């Protein structure tokens, strides 16, 4: 009789633990799914149900764009990147290479006399003059470019439009690819906590 009672108590304890673990897991699973679903508003009596991200996509896009522009990427960051010495040097090299290519291949190909005039010694002299001139021109060119970029490029609006333009399927896929492990961890934690609560309840009532 005692063995039967102990067996029944053990089964009740196990049953309580498993059921509460399942409830804890399924609750977190549904909560994660409801971040994205239902995509369209669903009327349940007087209650309107819609996923958090579909419902607040515009607000999410606005706030995320503000954070990115304010904390992660701004016109000042772009300006600093464009005014770095290595960037100016690469730009100057590209301009010199392009101008040299134009003189030697395109301009020189127009007339044999021009090609004879633009021999290696003359090209070296021209490149030397251009190199010194580029040191004077490039900083002003970069300053003009960054100013025009700042006036014509609204980073916040671009980011906001991009996020608003994402379909919910794409947004869900992106977030799931980034946070899949974290979401699974939340589900597991829900199951573990639910199981612990069920075990404690079972011990109390048994």
PDB file of C-alpha atoms in Angstrom:
ATOM      1  CA  UNK A   1       0.000   0.000   0.000  1.00  0.00           C
ATOM      2  CA  UNK A   2       2.802   2.366   0.921  1.00  0.00           C
ATOM      3  CA  UNK A   3       4.621   1.543  -2.320  1.00  0.00           C
ATOM      4  CA  UNK A   4       1.455   2.273  -4.291  1.00  0.00           C
ATOM      5  CA  UNK A   5       0.965   5.592  -2.492  1.00  0.00           C
ATOM      6  CA  UNK A   6       4.583   6.575  -3.037  1.00  0.00           C
ATOM      7  CA  UNK A   7       4.280   5.605  -6.692  1.00  0.00           C
ATOM      8  CA  UNK A   8       1.130   7.717  -7.105  1.00  0.00           C
ATOM      9  CA  UNK A   9       2.769  10.676  -5.354  1.00  0.00           C
ATOM     10  CA  UNK A  10       5.792  10.372  -7.624  1.00  0.00           C
ATOM     11  CA  UNK A  11       3.577  10.294 -10.701  1.00  0.00           C
ATOM     12  CA  UNK A  12       1.681  13.386  -9.510  1.00  0.00           C
ATOM     13  CA  UNK A  13       4.985  15.152  -8.867  1.00  0.00           C
ATOM     14  CA  UNK A  14       6.290  14.195 -12.310  1.00  0.00           C
ATOM     15  CA  UNK A  15       3.019  15.135 -13.964  1.00  0.00           C
ATOM     16  CA  UNK A  16       2.960  18.543 -12.253  1.00  0.00           C
ATOM     17  CA  UNK A  17       6.579  19.229 -13.260  1.00  0.00           C
ATOM     18  CA  UNK A  18       6.083  18.210 -16.898  1.00  0.00           C
ATOM     19  CA  UNK A  19       2.819  20.110 -17.318  1.00  0.00           C
ATOM     20  CA  UNK A  20       4.214  23.326 -15.789  1.00  0.00           C
ATOM     21  CA  UNK A  21       7.411  22.991 -17.847  1.00  0.00           C
ATOM     22  CA  UNK A  22       5.311  22.678 -20.998  1.00  0.00           C
ATOM     23  CA  UNK A  23       3.190  25.684 -20.005  1.00  0.00           C
ATOM     24  CA  UNK A  24       6.321  27.761 -19.324  1.00  0.00           C
ATOM     25  CA  UNK A  25       7.839  26.771 -22.670  1.00  0.00           C
ATOM     26  CA  UNK A  26       4.688  27.259 -24.753  1.00  0.00           C
ATOM     27  CA  UNK A  27       4.008  30.637 -23.122  1.00  0.00           C
ATOM     28  CA  UNK A  28       7.425  31.978 -24.114  1.00  0.00           C
ATOM     29  CA  UNK A  29       7.155  30.339 -27.546  1.00  0.00           C
ATOM     30  CA  UNK A  30       3.840  32.078 -28.212  1.00  0.00           C
ATOM     31  CA  UNK A  31       5.181  35.382 -26.856  1.00  0.00           C
ATOM     32  CA  UNK A  32       8.103  35.246 -29.320  1.00  0.00           C
ATOM     33  CA  UNK A  33       5.781  34.352 -32.201  1.00  0.00           C
ATOM     34  CA  UNK A  34       3.535  37.264 -31.288  1.00  0.00           C
ATOM     35  CA  UNK A  35       6.405  39.643 -31.925  1.00  0.00           C
ATOM     36  CA  UNK A  36       5.660  39.070 -35.632  1.00  0.00           C
ATOM     37  CA  UNK A  37       2.205  37.450 -35.782  1.00  0.00           C
ATOM     38  CA  UNK A  38      -0.509  38.044 -36.659  1.00  0.00           C
ATOM     39  CA  UNK A  39       0.789  40.359 -39.346  1.00  0.00           C
ATOM     40  CA  UNK A  40      -2.624  41.890 -39.990  1.00  0.00           C
ATOM     41  CA  UNK A  41      -4.926  43.148 -37.185  1.00  0.00           C
ATOM     42  CA  UNK A  42      -7.156  40.338 -35.956  1.00  0.00           C
ATOM     43  CA  UNK A  43     -10.406  41.181 -34.212  1.00  0.00           C
ATOM     44  CA  UNK A  44     -11.196  38.901 -31.269  1.00  0.00           C
ATOM     45  CA  UNK A  45     -14.428  40.241 -29.835  1.00  0.00           C
ATOM     46  CA  UNK A  46     -13.700  43.792 -28.721  1.00  0.00           C
ATOM     47  CA  UNK A  47      -9.941  43.094 -28.661  1.00  0.00           C
ATOM     48  CA  UNK A  48      -7.666  43.800 -31.646  1.00  0.00           C
ATOM     49  CA  UNK A  49      -4.658  41.488 -31.796  1.00  0.00           C
ATOM     50  CA  UNK A  50      -1.600  42.170 -33.935  1.00  0.00           C
ATOM     51  CA  UNK A  51       2.096  41.337 -33.691  1.00  0.00           C
ATOM     52  CA  UNK A  52       4.241  43.953 -31.987  1.00  0.00           C
ATOM     53  CA  UNK A  53       6.557  44.573 -34.942  1.00  0.00           C
ATOM     54  CA  UNK A  54       3.815  44.765 -37.615  1.00  0.00           C
ATOM     55  CA  UNK A  55       1.802  47.078 -35.381  1.00  0.00           C
ATOM     56  CA  UNK A  56       4.698  49.385 -34.536  1.00  0.00           C
ATOM     57  CA  UNK A  57       6.885  49.122 -37.642  1.00  0.00           C
ATOM     58  CA  UNK A  58       6.753  52.865 -38.360  1.00  0.00           C
ATOM     59  CA  UNK A  59       7.621  53.774 -34.754  1.00  0.00           C
ATOM     60  CA  UNK A  60      10.372  51.133 -34.756  1.00  0.00           C
ATOM     61  CA  UNK A  61      11.783  52.519 -38.017  1.00  0.00           C
ATOM     62  CA  UNK A  62      11.703  56.110 -36.702  1.00  0.00           C
ATOM     63  CA  UNK A  63      13.363  55.292 -33.363  1.00  0.00           C
ATOM     64  CA  UNK A  64      15.927  52.919 -34.859  1.00  0.00           C
ATOM     65  CA  UNK A  65      16.884  55.478 -37.520  1.00  0.00           C
ATOM     66  CA  UNK A  66      17.295  58.132 -34.823  1.00  0.00           C
ATOM     67  CA  UNK A  67      19.523  55.821 -32.746  1.00  0.00           C
ATOM     68  CA  UNK A  68      21.658  54.817 -35.745  1.00  0.00           C
ATOM     69  CA  UNK A  69      22.146  58.418 -36.846  1.00  0.00           C
ATOM     70  CA  UNK A  70      22.732  59.685 -33.312  1.00  0.00           C
ATOM     71  CA  UNK A  71      24.895  56.891 -31.930  1.00  0.00           C
ATOM     72  CA  UNK A  72      26.252  54.718 -34.759  1.00  0.00           C
ATOM     73  CA  UNK A  73      26.554  56.570 -38.056  1.00  0.00           C
ATOM     74  CA  UNK A  74      26.337  60.312 -38.625  1.00  0.00           C
ATOM     75  CA  UNK A  75      27.513  62.895 -41.139  1.00  0.00           C
ATOM     76  CA  UNK A  76      30.383  63.709 -38.773  1.00  0.00           C
ATOM     77  CA  UNK A  77      31.561  60.094 -39.018  1.00  0.00           C
ATOM     78  CA  UNK A  78      31.462  60.298 -42.819  1.00  0.00           C
ATOM     79  CA  UNK A  79      33.299  63.637 -42.745  1.00  0.00           C
ATOM     80  CA  UNK A  80      36.020  62.227 -40.480  1.00  0.00           C
ATOM     81  CA  UNK A  81      36.422  59.159 -42.718  1.00  0.00           C
ATOM     82  CA  UNK A  82      36.713  61.283 -45.870  1.00  0.00           C
ATOM     83  CA  UNK A  83      39.289  63.598 -44.262  1.00  0.00           C
ATOM     84  CA  UNK A  84      41.621  60.835 -43.165  1.00  0.00           C
ATOM     85  CA  UNK A  85      45.072  61.152 -44.778  1.00  0.00           C
ATOM     86  CA  UNK A  86      44.914  57.657 -46.284  1.00  0.00           C
ATOM     87  CA  UNK A  87      41.566  58.432 -47.942  1.00  0.00           C
ATOM     88  CA  UNK A  88      42.903  61.697 -49.412  1.00  0.00           C
ATOM     89  CA  UNK A  89      46.021  59.854 -50.601  1.00  0.00           C
ATOM     90  CA  UNK A  90      44.001  57.134 -52.337  1.00  0.00           C
ATOM     91  CA  UNK A  91      41.779  59.755 -53.984  1.00  0.00           C
ATOM     92  CA  UNK A  92      44.815  61.691 -55.197  1.00  0.00           C
ATOM     93  CA  UNK A  93      46.385  58.511 -56.579  1.00  0.00           C
ATOM     94  CA  UNK A  94      43.184  57.620 -58.447  1.00  0.00           C
ATOM     95  CA  UNK A  95      42.976  61.112 -59.977  1.00  0.00           C
ATOM     96  CA  UNK A  96      46.647  60.997 -61.003  1.00  0.00           C
ATOM     97  CA  UNK A  97      46.269  57.526 -62.503  1.00  0.00           C
ATOM     98  CA  UNK A  98      43.177  58.583 -64.421  1.00  0.00           C
ATOM     99  CA  UNK A  99      44.773  61.768 -65.746  1.00  0.00           C
ATOM    100  CA  UNK A 100      47.967  59.947 -66.697  1.00  0.00           C
ATOM    101  CA  UNK A 101      45.952  57.284 -68.498  1.00  0.00           C
ATOM    102  CA  UNK A 102      44.039  60.015 -70.338  1.00  0.00           C
ATOM    103  CA  UNK A 103      47.268  61.744 -71.461  1.00  0.00           C
ATOM    104  CA  UNK A 104      49.175  58.649 -72.523  1.00  0.00           C
ATOM    105  CA  UNK A 105      46.419  56.545 -74.097  1.00  0.00           C
ATOM    106  CA  UNK A 106      43.575  58.806 -75.157  1.00  0.00           C
ATOM    107  CA  UNK A 107      45.220  62.148 -75.863  1.00  0.00           C
ATOM    108  CA  UNK A 108      48.358  60.512 -77.220  1.00  0.00           C
ATOM    109  CA  UNK A 109      46.276  58.347 -79.536  1.00  0.00           C
ATOM    110  CA  UNK A 110      44.737  61.369 -81.241  1.00  0.00           C
ATOM    111  CA  UNK A 111      47.912  62.428 -83.010  1.00  0.00           C
ATOM    112  CA  UNK A 112      51.380  60.882 -83.416  1.00  0.00           C
ATOM    113  CA  UNK A 113      52.978  64.279 -82.721  1.00  0.00           C
ATOM    114  CA  UNK A 114      51.227  64.512 -79.372  1.00  0.00           C
ATOM    115  CA  UNK A 115      52.383  60.971 -78.556  1.00  0.00           C
ATOM    116  CA  UNK A 116      55.981  61.931 -79.361  1.00  0.00           C
ATOM    117  CA  UNK A 117      55.710  65.029 -77.179  1.00  0.00           C
ATOM    118  CA  UNK A 118      54.358  62.989 -74.273  1.00  0.00           C
ATOM    119  CA  UNK A 119      57.442  60.811 -73.822  1.00  0.00           C
ATOM    120  CA  UNK A 120      58.371  59.255 -70.482  1.00  0.00           C
ATOM    121  CA  UNK A 121      60.412  62.242 -69.343  1.00  0.00           C
ATOM    122  CA  UNK A 122      57.595  64.671 -70.104  1.00  0.00           C
ATOM    123  CA  UNK A 123      55.055  62.393 -68.403  1.00  0.00           C
ATOM    124  CA  UNK A 124      57.225  62.287 -65.280  1.00  0.00           C
ATOM    125  CA  UNK A 125      57.400  66.094 -65.234  1.00  0.00           C
ATOM    126  CA  UNK A 126      53.641  66.395 -65.710  1.00  0.00           C
ATOM    127  CA  UNK A 127      52.983  63.844 -62.971  1.00  0.00           C
ATOM    128  CA  UNK A 128      55.303  65.734 -60.616  1.00  0.00           C
ATOM    129  CA  UNK A 129      53.466  68.985 -61.249  1.00  0.00           C
ATOM    130  CA  UNK A 130      50.094  67.284 -60.867  1.00  0.00           C
ATOM    131  CA  UNK A 131      51.169  65.572 -57.660  1.00  0.00           C
ATOM    132  CA  UNK A 132      52.020  68.916 -56.037  1.00  0.00           C
ATOM    133  CA  UNK A 133      48.836  70.490 -57.380  1.00  0.00           C
ATOM    134  CA  UNK A 134      46.698  67.604 -56.078  1.00  0.00           C
ATOM    135  CA  UNK A 135      48.036  68.223 -52.556  1.00  0.00           C
ATOM    136  CA  UNK A 136      46.459  71.669 -52.808  1.00  0.00           C
ATOM    137  CA  UNK A 137      43.233  70.677 -54.596  1.00  0.00           C
ATOM    138  CA  UNK A 138      42.214  67.433 -52.860  1.00  0.00           C
ATOM    139  CA  UNK A 139      41.490  68.853 -49.341  1.00  0.00           C
ATOM    140  CA  UNK A 140      39.156  71.476 -50.818  1.00  0.00           C
ATOM    141  CA  UNK A 141      37.576  68.866 -53.071  1.00  0.00           C
ATOM    142  CA  UNK A 142      36.902  66.618 -50.089  1.00  0.00           C
ATOM    143  CA  UNK A 143      35.459  69.491 -48.066  1.00  0.00           C
ATOM    144  CA  UNK A 144      33.107  70.391 -50.917  1.00  0.00           C
ATOM    145  CA  UNK A 145      32.089  66.757 -51.348  1.00  0.00           C
ATOM    146  CA  UNK A 146      31.327  66.251 -47.651  1.00  0.00           C
ATOM    147  CA  UNK A 147      29.365  69.494 -47.463  1.00  0.00           C
ATOM    148  CA  UNK A 148      27.289  68.553 -50.509  1.00  0.00           C
ATOM    149  CA  UNK A 149      26.772  65.094 -49.073  1.00  0.00           C
ATOM    150  CA  UNK A 150      25.583  66.505 -45.764  1.00  0.00           C
ATOM    151  CA  UNK A 151      23.161  68.883 -47.494  1.00  0.00           C
ATOM    152  CA  UNK A 152      21.722  66.335 -49.905  1.00  0.00           C
ATOM    153  CA  UNK A 153      21.798  63.092 -47.885  1.00  0.00           C
ATOM    154  CA  UNK A 154      19.292  62.649 -45.057  1.00  0.00           C
ATOM    155  CA  UNK A 155      20.705  59.590 -43.286  1.00  0.00           C
ATOM    156  CA  UNK A 156      17.846  59.319 -40.790  1.00  0.00           C
ATOM    157  CA  UNK A 157      15.178  59.435 -43.479  1.00  0.00           C
ATOM    158  CA  UNK A 158      17.001  56.915 -45.664  1.00  0.00           C
ATOM    159  CA  UNK A 159      17.359  54.443 -42.794  1.00  0.00           C
ATOM    160  CA  UNK A 160      13.743  54.995 -41.732  1.00  0.00           C
ATOM    161  CA  UNK A 161      12.467  54.431 -45.280  1.00  0.00           C
ATOM    162  CA  UNK A 162      14.564  51.270 -45.632  1.00  0.00           C
ATOM    163  CA  UNK A 163      13.189  49.778 -42.408  1.00  0.00           C
ATOM    164  CA  UNK A 164       9.619  50.779 -43.225  1.00  0.00           C
ATOM    165  CA  UNK A 165      10.038  49.255 -46.672  1.00  0.00           C
ATOM    166  CA  UNK A 166      11.072  45.865 -45.310  1.00  0.00           C
ATOM    167  CA  UNK A 167       8.355  43.239 -45.503  1.00  0.00           C
ATOM    168  CA  UNK A 168       7.464  41.565 -42.216  1.00  0.00           C
ATOM    169  CA  UNK A 169       8.657  38.251 -43.652  1.00  0.00           C
ATOM    170  CA  UNK A 170      12.069  39.766 -44.369  1.00  0.00           C
ATOM    171  CA  UNK A 171      12.248  41.549 -41.010  1.00  0.00           C
ATOM    172  CA  UNK A 172      11.331  38.351 -39.170  1.00  0.00           C
ATOM    173  CA  UNK A 173      13.916  36.374 -41.138  1.00  0.00           C
ATOM    174  CA  UNK A 174      16.615  38.968 -40.338  1.00  0.00           C
ATOM    175  CA  UNK A 175      15.857  39.088 -36.610  1.00  0.00           C
ATOM    176  CA  UNK A 176      15.551  35.303 -36.388  1.00  0.00           C
ATOM    177  CA  UNK A 177      18.894  34.843 -38.134  1.00  0.00           C
ATOM    178  CA  UNK A 178      20.499  37.238 -35.646  1.00  0.00           C
ATOM    179  CA  UNK A 179      18.689  36.210 -32.439  1.00  0.00           C
ATOM    180  CA  UNK A 180      17.660  32.603 -33.078  1.00  0.00           C
ATOM    181  CA  UNK A 181      19.842  31.305 -30.219  1.00  0.00           C
ATOM    182  CA  UNK A 182      18.573  33.969 -27.828  1.00  0.00           C
ATOM    183  CA  UNK A 183      14.953  33.180 -28.692  1.00  0.00           C
ATOM    184  CA  UNK A 184      15.565  29.455 -28.146  1.00  0.00           C
ATOM    185  CA  UNK A 185      17.236  30.270 -24.822  1.00  0.00           C
ATOM    186  CA  UNK A 186      14.154  32.243 -23.753  1.00  0.00           C
ATOM    187  CA  UNK A 187      11.953  29.255 -24.633  1.00  0.00           C
ATOM    188  CA  UNK A 188      14.204  26.872 -22.692  1.00  0.00           C
ATOM    189  CA  UNK A 189      14.298  29.196 -19.688  1.00  0.00           C
ATOM    190  CA  UNK A 190      10.491  29.316 -19.729  1.00  0.00           C
ATOM    191  CA  UNK A 191      10.369  25.527 -19.705  1.00  0.00           C
ATOM    192  CA  UNK A 192      12.944  25.212 -16.927  1.00  0.00           C
ATOM    193  CA  UNK A 193      11.275  27.829 -14.724  1.00  0.00           C
ATOM    194  CA  UNK A 194       7.882  26.287 -15.374  1.00  0.00           C
ATOM    195  CA  UNK A 195       9.240  22.868 -14.451  1.00  0.00           C
ATOM    196  CA  UNK A 196      10.754  24.198 -11.224  1.00  0.00           C
ATOM    197  CA  UNK A 197       7.453  25.857 -10.288  1.00  0.00           C
ATOM    198  CA  UNK A 198       5.596  22.648 -11.033  1.00  0.00           C
ATOM    199  CA  UNK A 199       8.040  20.659  -8.922  1.00  0.00           C
ATOM    200  CA  UNK A 200       7.696  23.061  -5.977  1.00  0.00           C
ATOM    201  CA  UNK A 201       3.907  23.033  -6.258  1.00  0.00           C
ATOM    202  CA  UNK A 202       3.920  19.258  -6.434  1.00  0.00           C
ATOM    203  CA  UNK A 203       6.084  18.991  -3.326  1.00  0.00           C
ATOM    204  CA  UNK A 204       3.834  21.407  -1.445  1.00  0.00           C
ATOM    205  CA  UNK A 205       0.575  19.662  -2.321  1.00  0.00           C
ATOM    206  CA  UNK A 206       1.961  16.165  -2.046  1.00  0.00           C
TER     207      UNK A 206
END
